[in-house]
Short mmCIF file of C-alpha atoms in Angstrom, two decimals:
data_model
loop_
_atom_site.label_atom_id
_atom_site.label_comp_id
_atom_site.label_asym_id
_atom_site.label_seq_id
_atom_site.Cartn_x
_atom_site.Cartn_y
_atom_site.Cartn_z
CA UNK A 258 32.37 -47.05 14.66
CA UNK A 259 34.44 -49.66 16.33
CA UNK A 260 37.46 -47.44 16.42
CA UNK A 261 34.90 -44.94 18.69
CA UNK A 262 33.95 -47.50 21.02
CA UNK A 263 37.54 -48.83 21.40
CA UNK A 264 38.53 -45.43 22.23
CA UNK A 265 35.57 -44.76 24.29
CA UNK A 266 36.22 -47.75 26.58
CA UNK A 267 39.92 -47.05 27.05
CA UNK A 268 38.82 -43.50 28.25
CA UNK A 269 36.36 -44.55 30.70
CA UNK A 270 38.75 -47.36 31.78
CA UNK A 271 41.72 -44.85 33.05
CA UNK A 272 41.58 -42.57 35.91
CA UNK A 273 44.24 -40.54 34.36
CA UNK A 274 41.30 -39.38 31.87
CA UNK A 275 39.40 -37.56 34.57
CA UNK A 276 42.86 -35.63 35.56
CA UNK A 277 43.39 -34.33 31.77
CA UNK A 278 39.98 -33.58 31.37
CA UNK A 279 39.83 -31.49 34.53
CA UNK A 280 42.89 -29.61 33.78
CA UNK A 281 41.85 -28.64 30.49
CA UNK A 282 38.32 -27.78 31.62
CA UNK A 283 39.76 -25.26 34.14
CA UNK A 284 42.31 -23.79 31.99
CA UNK A 285 39.58 -23.20 29.33
CA UNK A 286 37.19 -21.71 31.92
CA UNK A 287 39.71 -19.21 32.66
CA UNK A 288 40.22 -17.99 29.36
CA UNK A 289 36.73 -17.62 28.72
CA UNK A 290 36.05 -15.98 32.02
CA UNK A 291 38.90 -13.23 31.47
CA UNK A 292 38.20 -12.57 28.04
CA UNK A 293 34.53 -12.21 28.97
CA UNK A 294 35.67 -9.39 31.33
CA UNK A 295 38.13 -7.68 28.93
CA UNK A 296 35.32 -7.99 26.07
CA UNK A 297 32.86 -6.35 28.37
CA UNK A 298 35.41 -3.72 29.39
CA UNK A 299 36.50 -2.88 25.88
CA UNK A 300 32.70 -2.62 24.79
CA UNK A 301 31.96 -0.30 27.94
CA UNK A 302 35.33 1.77 26.68
CA UNK A 303 34.35 1.81 23.21
CA UNK A 304 30.36 3.17 24.17
CA UNK A 305 32.18 5.35 26.67
CA UNK A 306 35.19 6.83 24.54
CA UNK A 307 33.70 6.85 21.14
CA UNK A 308 30.32 8.72 22.48
CA UNK A 309 32.34 11.15 24.40
CA UNK A 310 35.33 12.36 22.36
CA UNK A 311 36.85 9.87 20.15
CA UNK A 312 34.04 8.90 17.84
CA UNK A 313 34.40 5.78 15.45
CA UNK A 314 37.86 6.99 13.74
CA UNK A 315 40.21 10.12 13.72
CA UNK A 316 42.10 11.55 11.20
CA UNK A 317 45.59 12.79 12.44
CA UNK A 318 48.85 13.95 10.77
CA UNK A 319 51.54 11.32 10.62
CA UNK A 320 54.27 11.53 12.98
CA UNK A 321 57.62 9.81 14.27
CA UNK A 322 55.81 9.29 17.63
CA UNK A 323 52.76 7.43 18.85
CA UNK A 324 49.61 10.19 19.14
CA UNK A 325 46.29 10.25 20.60
CA UNK A 326 43.91 13.12 20.79
CA UNK A 327 45.67 14.07 24.06
CA UNK A 328 49.14 14.47 22.08
CA UNK A 329 52.10 12.51 22.13
CA UNK A 330 51.97 9.05 23.57
CA UNK A 331 55.26 8.48 24.05
CA UNK A 332 56.60 7.61 27.46
CA UNK A 333 58.11 10.91 29.52
CA UNK A 334 61.30 12.05 27.17
CA UNK A 335 61.82 15.55 29.33
CA UNK A 336 61.24 17.57 25.95
CA UNK A 337 58.04 19.11 24.63
CA UNK A 338 56.26 17.87 21.57
CA UNK A 339 54.24 20.04 19.68
CA UNK A 340 51.20 18.50 17.96
CA UNK A 341 51.61 19.22 13.95
CA UNK A 342 48.62 20.76 12.15
CA UNK A 343 46.87 18.67 9.24
CA UNK A 344 48.71 19.42 6.14
CA UNK A 345 46.83 19.97 2.76
CA UNK A 346 43.75 20.28 5.28
CA UNK A 347 41.22 21.33 2.19
CA UNK A 348 42.22 17.97 0.29
CA UNK A 349 41.68 16.04 3.35
CA UNK A 350 38.45 17.71 4.31
CA UNK A 351 37.19 16.89 0.79
CA UNK A 352 38.12 13.12 1.08
CA UNK A 353 36.23 13.14 4.27
CA UNK A 354 32.95 14.90 3.30
CA UNK A 355 32.74 12.81 0.21
CA UNK A 356 33.25 9.43 1.65
CA UNK A 357 29.76 7.82 1.83
CA UNK A 358 30.99 5.23 4.99
CA UNK A 359 31.46 8.34 7.03
CA UNK A 360 28.29 10.03 8.75
CA UNK A 361 29.65 13.12 10.59
CA UNK A 362 32.80 14.83 11.37
CA UNK A 363 34.26 17.52 13.59
CA UNK A 364 37.53 19.52 13.73
CA UNK A 365 39.71 19.46 16.93
CA UNK A 366 42.93 21.50 18.31
CA UNK A 367 44.75 20.09 21.43
CA UNK A 368 46.53 21.75 24.01
CA UNK A 369 47.90 21.54 27.46
CA UNK A 370 46.98 24.53 30.04
CA UNK A 371 46.06 25.38 33.56
CA UNK A 372 43.08 27.29 35.00
CA UNK A 373 43.91 29.94 37.29
CA UNK A 374 41.96 30.35 40.43
CA UNK A 375 43.15 32.37 43.39
CA UNK A 376 46.44 32.01 42.46
CA UNK A 377 46.34 28.22 42.33
CA UNK A 378 46.53 26.28 38.97
CA UNK A 379 44.54 23.51 38.06
CA UNK A 380 46.27 21.49 34.94
CA UNK A 381 44.25 20.33 32.35
CA UNK A 382 44.26 19.17 28.77
CA UNK A 383 42.63 21.64 26.09
CA UNK A 384 40.19 20.38 23.60
CA UNK A 385 39.72 23.22 21.14
CA UNK A 386 36.33 22.43 19.46
CA UNK A 387 34.03 23.53 16.55
CA UNK A 388 30.95 24.03 18.55
CA UNK A 389 28.97 24.07 15.38
CA UNK A 390 28.76 20.48 15.12
CA UNK A 391 31.02 18.90 18.11
CA UNK A 392 28.27 18.29 20.41
CA UNK A 393 26.14 16.48 17.80
CA UNK A 394 28.79 13.84 17.59
CA UNK A 395 29.10 13.32 21.33
CA UNK A 396 25.88 12.39 23.30
CA UNK A 397 27.43 11.61 26.22
CA UNK A 398 28.12 14.88 26.83
CA UNK A 399 25.38 15.84 29.51
CA UNK A 400 24.85 19.60 30.03
CA UNK A 401 24.17 20.36 33.69
CA UNK A 402 24.12 24.19 34.25
CA UNK A 403 24.36 27.07 31.62
CA UNK A 404 24.97 26.28 27.86
CA UNK A 405 27.35 24.61 25.35
CA UNK A 406 29.89 26.91 23.48
CA UNK A 407 28.30 28.44 20.63
CA UNK A 408 29.91 29.27 17.36
CA UNK A 409 31.92 32.55 17.53
CA UNK A 410 31.94 32.52 21.19
CA UNK A 411 35.41 32.58 23.22
CA UNK A 412 34.55 30.48 26.38
CA UNK A 413 35.25 27.05 27.75
CA UNK A 414 33.07 24.21 29.30
CA UNK A 415 34.26 22.49 32.51
CA UNK A 416 32.96 18.91 33.86
CA UNK A 417 31.28 18.52 37.25
CA UNK A 418 34.14 16.45 38.24
CA UNK A 419 36.71 19.60 37.33
CA UNK A 420 34.29 22.05 39.11
CA UNK A 421 34.57 19.82 42.26
CA UNK A 422 38.43 19.42 42.19
CA UNK A 423 38.60 23.11 41.88
CA UNK A 424 36.52 23.88 44.78
CA UNK A 425 38.24 21.08 46.89
CA UNK A 426 41.74 22.94 46.17
CA UNK A 427 40.68 26.50 46.31
CA UNK A 428 37.43 26.86 48.28
CA UNK A 429 35.96 28.62 44.96
CA UNK A 430 32.97 27.17 43.58
CA UNK A 431 32.73 28.17 39.79
CA UNK A 432 29.28 28.37 37.92
CA UNK A 433 28.15 29.18 34.38
CA UNK A 434 28.97 32.66 33.35
CA UNK A 435 31.90 33.35 35.51
CA UNK A 436 35.02 34.29 34.20
CA UNK A 437 38.02 32.02 34.11
CA UNK A 438 41.62 32.74 33.62
CA UNK A 439 43.43 30.14 32.12
CA UNK A 440 47.12 29.91 30.79
CA UNK A 441 49.13 27.97 28.51
CA UNK A 442 52.66 27.68 27.29
CA UNK A 443 53.92 25.97 23.66
CA UNK A 444 57.57 25.64 25.33
CA UNK A 445 58.65 29.02 24.17
CA UNK A 446 55.93 31.60 24.72
CA UNK A 447 53.44 32.06 27.86
CA UNK A 448 49.89 33.17 27.26
CA UNK A 449 46.96 34.10 29.57
CA UNK A 450 43.28 34.46 28.47
CA UNK A 451 40.19 35.62 30.52
CA UNK A 452 37.22 33.30 29.07
CA UNK A 453 33.63 33.24 30.18
CA UNK A 454 32.64 29.69 31.78
CA UNK A 455 29.87 28.73 29.18
CA UNK A 456 28.34 25.52 30.81
CA UNK A 457 29.03 22.85 33.30
CA UNK A 458 28.70 19.11 32.24
CA UNK A 459 29.58 15.31 32.64
CA UNK A 460 29.96 12.41 30.77
CA UNK A 461 27.49 9.62 31.17
CA UNK A 462 30.54 7.19 31.80
CA UNK A 463 33.24 9.11 33.64
CA UNK A 464 36.98 7.91 34.60
CA UNK A 465 40.17 9.71 35.12
CA UNK A 466 41.12 10.26 31.34
CA UNK A 467 37.71 12.08 30.84
CA UNK A 468 38.26 14.19 33.83
CA UNK A 469 41.31 15.78 32.25
CA UNK A 470 39.35 17.31 29.41
CA UNK A 471 38.55 21.02 29.21
CA UNK A 472 36.37 22.01 26.03
CA UNK A 473 37.28 25.48 24.70
CA UNK A 474 36.57 27.30 21.33
CA UNK A 475 39.45 26.53 18.91
CA UNK A 476 40.44 30.00 18.27
CA UNK A 477 41.31 30.72 22.17
CA UNK A 478 43.22 27.37 22.34
CA UNK A 479 45.47 28.30 18.97
CA UNK A 480 45.77 31.80 20.55
CA UNK A 481 47.08 29.91 24.07
CA UNK A 482 49.22 27.38 22.19
CA UNK A 483 50.70 30.13 19.79
CA UNK A 484 49.28 28.43 16.86
CA UNK A 485 49.25 30.82 13.63
CA UNK A 486 45.85 30.99 12.11
CA UNK A 487 45.54 29.37 8.65
CA UNK A 488 42.68 30.26 6.36
CA UNK A 489 41.28 28.36 3.28
CA UNK A 490 41.57 30.41 0.08
CA UNK A 491 38.43 32.49 -0.79
CA UNK A 492 36.17 30.40 -3.14
CA UNK A 493 33.72 31.17 -5.78
CA UNK A 494 34.60 34.64 -6.86
CA UNK A 495 32.69 35.86 -10.08
CA UNK A 496 34.22 36.68 -13.24
CA UNK A 497 34.35 40.52 -12.71
CA UNK A 498 35.84 39.96 -9.22
CA UNK A 499 38.58 37.98 -10.66
CA UNK A 500 39.25 40.49 -13.48
CA UNK A 501 39.72 43.15 -10.47
CA UNK A 502 42.18 41.29 -8.91
CA UNK A 503 44.25 40.54 -11.95
CA UNK A 504 44.23 44.07 -13.24
CA UNK A 505 44.90 45.60 -9.91
CA UNK A 506 48.36 47.27 -9.72
CA UNK A 507 49.42 48.85 -6.18
CA UNK A 508 51.55 51.46 -7.91
CA UNK A 509 48.57 53.03 -9.94
CA UNK A 510 46.98 54.06 -6.46
CA UNK A 511 49.48 56.77 -6.14
CA UNK A 512 49.49 58.07 -9.72
CA UNK A 513 48.30 61.41 -10.80
CA UNK A 514 45.22 59.79 -12.65
CA UNK A 515 44.06 57.91 -9.57
CA UNK A 516 42.03 60.87 -8.54
CA UNK A 517 43.05 60.79 -4.95
CA UNK A 518 45.18 63.96 -5.28
CA UNK A 519 44.42 67.11 -6.58
CA UNK A 520 46.79 69.52 -9.01
CA UNK A 521 48.09 71.25 -5.42
CA UNK A 522 48.86 67.59 -4.07
CA UNK A 523 46.37 67.77 -1.63
CA UNK A 524 44.25 64.61 -1.23
CA UNK A 525 40.69 64.27 -1.62
CA UNK A 526 38.38 63.18 0.66
CA UNK A 527 35.05 61.07 0.08
CA UNK A 528 32.42 59.14 2.08
CA UNK A 529 32.32 55.17 0.84
CA UNK A 530 29.38 52.94 1.73
CA UNK A 531 31.44 49.51 2.20
CA UNK A 532 28.16 48.14 2.66
CA UNK A 533 26.65 49.27 -1.00
CA UNK A 534 30.26 48.19 -2.48
CA UNK A 535 29.80 44.44 -1.39
CA UNK A 536 26.18 44.08 -2.19
CA UNK A 537 25.27 43.04 -5.53
CA UNK A 538 22.17 43.63 -7.69
CA UNK A 539 20.99 40.33 -6.30
CA UNK A 540 20.19 42.17 -2.90
CA UNK A 541 22.80 39.90 -1.30
CA UNK A 542 23.04 41.16 2.40
CA UNK A 543 26.69 41.05 4.16
CA UNK A 544 25.70 37.79 6.10
CA UNK A 545 25.69 35.88 2.98
CA UNK A 546 29.16 37.06 1.71
CA UNK A 547 31.12 33.69 2.20
CA UNK A 548 33.82 33.94 5.18
CA UNK A 549 36.94 32.24 5.17
CA UNK A 550 37.39 28.94 7.05
CA UNK A 551 40.02 28.06 9.46
CA UNK A 552 42.46 25.32 8.53
CA UNK A 553 44.73 25.21 11.41
CA UNK A 554 43.33 21.76 13.13
CA UNK A 555 45.40 18.94 14.35
CA UNK A 556 42.64 16.43 14.36
CA UNK A 557 39.25 15.21 12.04
CA UNK A 558 37.05 13.10 14.40
CA UNK A 559 34.53 10.95 12.45
CA UNK A 560 31.61 8.72 12.93
CA UNK A 561 30.33 5.56 10.81
CA UNK A 562 27.59 3.27 10.50
CA UNK A 563 29.89 0.80 9.13
CA UNK A 564 30.13 -2.41 11.29
CA UNK A 565 33.52 -3.07 9.78
CA UNK A 566 35.38 -0.08 11.08
CA UNK A 567 39.08 -1.46 10.00
CA UNK A 568 37.86 -1.76 6.64
CA UNK A 569 36.88 1.87 6.46
CA UNK A 570 40.31 2.92 8.22
CA UNK A 571 41.99 1.03 5.71
CA UNK A 572 40.27 2.30 2.66
CA UNK A 573 40.93 6.10 3.94
CA UNK A 574 44.54 5.47 4.51
CA UNK A 575 44.71 4.07 1.03
CA UNK A 576 43.50 7.02 -0.50
CA UNK A 577 45.39 9.25 1.58
CA UNK A 578 48.52 7.37 0.19
CA UNK A 579 47.68 7.58 -3.19
CA UNK A 580 47.05 11.35 -2.88
CA UNK A 581 50.55 11.82 -1.16
CA UNK A 582 48.58 13.38 1.79
CA UNK A 583 50.84 13.04 5.37
CA UNK A 584 47.77 12.16 7.02
CA UNK A 585 46.40 8.92 8.64
CA UNK A 586 43.15 7.34 9.96
CA UNK A 587 43.28 5.23 13.38
CA UNK A 588 40.65 3.55 15.29
CA UNK A 589 38.97 4.89 18.51
CA UNK A 590 41.51 2.73 20.50
CA UNK A 591 44.52 4.57 19.15
CA UNK A 592 42.80 8.05 19.39
CA UNK A 593 41.88 7.43 22.97
CA UNK A 594 45.45 6.59 24.06
CA UNK A 595 46.63 5.65 27.43
CA UNK A 596 44.02 3.73 29.44
CA UNK A 597 42.41 2.05 26.20
CA UNK A 598 46.08 0.73 25.36
CA UNK A 599 46.93 -0.33 28.63
CA UNK A 600 43.73 -2.41 28.90
CA UNK A 601 44.68 -4.18 25.60
CA UNK A 602 48.14 -4.95 26.98
CA UNK A 603 46.82 -6.22 30.28
CA UNK A 604 44.51 -8.77 27.94
CA UNK A 605 47.40 -9.75 25.52
CA UNK A 606 49.83 -10.66 28.78
CA UNK A 607 46.94 -12.40 30.42
CA UNK A 608 46.07 -14.46 27.69
CA UNK A 609 49.83 -15.12 26.91
CA UNK A 610 50.03 -16.41 30.49
CA UNK A 611 47.15 -18.62 30.31
CA UNK A 612 48.13 -20.04 27.00
CA UNK A 613 51.95 -21.00 28.54
CA UNK A 614 50.01 -22.79 31.47
CA UNK A 615 48.00 -24.62 28.83
CA UNK A 616 51.17 -25.65 26.88
CA UNK A 617 52.85 -26.76 30.41
CA UNK A 618 49.76 -28.78 30.75
CA UNK A 619 49.73 -30.07 27.39
CA UNK A 620 53.21 -31.32 27.85
CA UNK A 621 51.83 -33.32 31.08
CA UNK A 622 48.92 -34.49 29.12
CA UNK A 623 51.06 -35.73 26.45
CA UNK A 624 53.58 -37.39 28.59
CA UNK A 625 50.30 -39.19 30.37
CA UNK A 626 48.88 -40.35 26.85
CA UNK A 627 52.24 -41.59 25.98
CA UNK A 628 52.73 -43.44 28.96
CA UNK A 629 49.45 -44.84 28.44
CA UNK A 630 50.27 -46.10 25.03
CA UNK A 631 53.28 -47.50 26.20
CA UNK A 632 51.29 -49.43 28.81
CA UNK A 633 49.13 -50.52 26.19
CA UNK A 634 51.53 -51.69 23.38
CA UNK A 635 50.46 -55.51 24.19
CA UNK A 636 46.70 -54.38 23.01
CA UNK A 637 47.83 -52.47 20.02
CA UNK A 638 50.23 -55.16 18.82
CA UNK A 639 47.48 -57.68 19.26
CA UNK A 640 45.34 -55.69 16.97
CA UNK A 641 47.98 -55.50 14.45
CA UNK A 642 48.37 -58.98 14.60
CA UNK A 643 44.51 -59.41 14.16
CA UNK A 644 44.61 -57.25 10.84
CA UNK A 645 44.43 -53.89 12.19
CA UNK A 646 46.02 -51.49 9.61
CA UNK A 647 48.13 -48.50 10.69
CA UNK A 648 45.52 -46.24 9.61
CA UNK A 649 42.80 -47.89 12.21
CA UNK A 650 45.46 -47.45 15.07
CA UNK A 651 46.06 -43.91 13.92
CA UNK A 652 42.19 -43.08 13.87
CA UNK A 653 41.70 -44.93 17.48
CA UNK A 654 44.32 -42.69 18.80
CA UNK A 655 43.22 -39.76 17.37
CA UNK A 656 39.61 -40.09 18.43
CA UNK A 657 40.74 -40.94 21.90
CA UNK A 658 42.62 -37.59 22.07
CA UNK A 659 39.68 -35.69 20.78
CA UNK A 660 37.22 -37.01 23.02
CA UNK A 661 39.42 -36.03 26.04
CA UNK A 662 40.25 -32.57 24.71
CA UNK A 663 36.73 -31.64 22.86
CA UNK A 664 34.96 -32.76 25.84
CA UNK A 665 37.30 -30.62 28.41
CA UNK A 666 36.77 -27.77 25.62
CA UNK A 667 33.09 -27.82 26.01
CA UNK A 668 32.88 -28.27 29.90
CA UNK A 669 35.49 -25.48 29.97
CA UNK A 670 33.48 -23.03 28.08
CA UNK A 671 30.16 -23.78 29.76
CA UNK A 672 31.98 -23.46 33.19
CA UNK A 673 33.38 -20.20 31.96
CA UNK A 674 30.00 -19.02 31.03
CA UNK A 675 28.53 -20.09 34.31
CA UNK A 676 31.13 -18.36 36.52
CA UNK A 677 30.73 -15.19 33.75
CA UNK A 678 26.98 -15.10 34.61
CA UNK A 679 27.54 -15.58 38.20
CA UNK A 680 30.18 -12.61 38.47
CA UNK A 681 27.89 -10.52 36.39
CA UNK A 682 25.16 -10.69 38.39
CA UNK A 683 26.82 -10.15 41.53
CA UNK A 684 27.71 -6.47 40.11
CA UNK A 685 31.35 -6.22 41.68
CA UNK A 686 31.94 -2.31 42.42
CA UNK A 687 35.48 -1.20 41.99
CA UNK A 688 36.83 1.54 44.48
CA UNK A 689 40.24 1.74 43.44
CA UNK A 690 40.82 4.81 41.29
CA UNK A 691 43.34 2.78 38.87
CA UNK A 692 40.95 -0.22 38.51
CA UNK A 693 38.11 2.48 37.71
CA UNK A 694 40.12 4.13 35.19
CA UNK A 695 40.68 0.79 33.52
CA UNK A 696 37.43 -1.34 33.89
CA UNK A 697 35.02 1.69 34.90
CA UNK A 698 32.86 1.52 38.29
CA UNK A 699 31.74 -2.22 37.95
CA UNK A 700 33.02 -4.83 36.27
CA UNK A 701 31.32 -5.64 32.76
CA UNK A 702 31.05 -8.90 31.54
CA UNK A 703 30.33 -9.63 27.93
CA UNK A 704 30.58 -13.06 26.54
CA UNK A 705 31.09 -13.30 22.62
CA UNK A 706 31.13 -16.02 20.10
CA UNK A 707 34.76 -14.98 19.22
CA UNK A 708 35.99 -16.15 22.75
CA UNK A 709 34.00 -19.03 22.44
CA UNK A 710 35.24 -19.99 18.92
CA UNK A 711 38.98 -19.33 20.08
CA UNK A 712 38.49 -21.72 22.96
CA UNK A 713 37.40 -24.50 20.94
CA UNK A 714 39.92 -24.03 18.49
CA UNK A 715 42.66 -24.01 21.26
CA UNK A 716 41.15 -27.64 22.23
CA UNK A 717 41.46 -28.93 18.72
CA UNK A 718 45.17 -27.82 18.83
CA UNK A 719 45.71 -29.64 21.86
CA UNK A 720 44.15 -32.66 20.28
CA UNK A 721 46.60 -32.47 17.46
CA UNK A 722 49.42 -31.89 19.66
CA UNK A 723 48.36 -34.52 22.40
CA UNK A 724 47.91 -37.16 19.47
CA UNK A 725 51.35 -37.07 17.79
CA UNK A 726 53.83 -38.80 20.25
CA UNK A 727 51.28 -41.47 21.16
CA UNK A 728 50.68 -42.05 17.73
CA UNK A 729 54.14 -42.52 17.04
CA UNK A 730 54.20 -45.39 19.31
CA UNK A 731 51.41 -46.89 18.52
CA UNK A 732 52.19 -47.31 14.71
CA UNK A 733 55.74 -48.57 15.68
CA UNK A 734 54.36 -51.45 17.65
CA UNK A 735 54.56 -54.64 15.88
CA UNK A 736 52.90 -58.38 16.47
CA UNK A 737 56.35 -59.58 17.37
CA UNK A 738 56.87 -56.74 20.08
CA UNK A 739 53.68 -57.51 21.64
CA UNK A 740 54.19 -61.28 21.78
CA UNK A 741 57.31 -60.72 23.55
CA UNK A 742 55.61 -58.14 25.87
CA UNK A 743 52.89 -60.80 26.89
CA UNK A 744 55.82 -63.12 27.79
#
C-alpha cells in the first residue's frame, strides 16, 4: 500500500506525467475510432455481401491463383484465366448436404459477357445460377419488375442500376419481357445468345461491386462460356434395368434374329409407344422419371447458423483433404474479392501506422521516465539505505508506470467511444464513388469489445516496456551513490 501511495505522489508531483497521459490517451482514442469505423464497415459489408451473393462460405476449386466468385483476383496479367469446374462434384455435394453445420446451399457458374443494345456493349459479370434455390439464400435481392428466373427458363435478370446505365449510354430503357442479346468469349470461341429479361431487381445495399453482376440461368451461361455439360450418372436403376444394360450387345441389333428385317431383307415398321415403355406397373408418370443433374459448376455457396464460421470452414477443409478432393472452403470475404480485401488491407496498414506512432511515443515516454529515475537517484538511494528491498523499488516503479499507461488507456478508450458516438450521430454521407464502394453510402461505426480489449492490452504492453529501463536505474542505485549525490 505504501508503494502505491509513493508512486501516486510521484505522478502527481511531476508535470511530465500529464504530457505522457495525454499522448497515450490521444493515440488510444484514434485506435478505437478507426477500428470502430472499420468494424462497422466490415459488419455492413458482411450483411451486404453475405445476403446478396456470397453466403457465409463458398466451396471452390483449388487454383494456383487467388480466386473469388468473380473469378481470378490476380492483378492484370494480360492473359485469359479460365475458372476451373468443381472436380468430383458428386462427392463434394454429398459432403455439403450431410454436414449439419450447413443450412442451405446453391450452385453457380461464373463468366464474363457483354449486353448488346443498339450495337453498344455493356460489359458485365455473369452469375449462372440455379434458380430453384438461389433466391432463397439471398433476401437482399428485391424484385422491382417482372419475375425471378424460373427453373428451366433461359433468361437473365438485371439490376436497376444496370438498366439505368444502359439507358444512359444507349437511350433504350429495357423492361421485363424484352429480348436481350448477350455475347461472351472464353478466349478462343465467341458466342451470342438471345434471352428474355425475366425481371429487374435491386440490392438492399448497393455498391460498384454488386452493380457488376448479371444473373443468368446456368445453362445459358455455360453455353456462352463454352463449358461442356457434365451430368451425374443415372441413379436408382432397378434389377431388371441393370440386367437389360448388362445383356445388351449392339451387334445383336442387326442380326437375323432381331426381327427388324424380313427374309427378303426389307425392314419392318412398328409403332412404339415410348411412354408405355417407360411407365411401370406402379402407374409412374413420365414427370416422375428421374432426370440427370448437371455437374458443371464453379462454386457451391453455403449458409450456416454457426457463429464460429472459421471452425466450420476448417472442418470442411479437413474433410476435403482427407478425401483427396481438390476443393477448398473460404469465408465470405475471400468469396467477395476486390473491395472487401482492400478494406482489410487498409485497416491493417492504418493499424500498423498507429502502432508505429505509439512505439515512437513509447520511446519518448521511456526516455521521460528514465530521466525521472535519474533525477530521483537520491530518493531511491535513501529508500535503499532505510532498508527498502529491491523488490519494493521494482514494485513502486511498476505501479507508477502502470498508473500512467492504464489510466491513459482507459481515458483513450472513453474518448474514442465518445468521438465514435458523435461521428455516428452525424451520419456523414459519402459522395465519392470510390469511398462508397469501400464504406457504403454512410460511415457505419460499431464499437466492439474486441477493439477495447486490444487497446487495453496495448496499454499493458506499454507498461512493461516503459517500466524496464527506469527499473534498471532504480535497482542499480546504492545508498553510497545517494549520499554522494546529496553532497
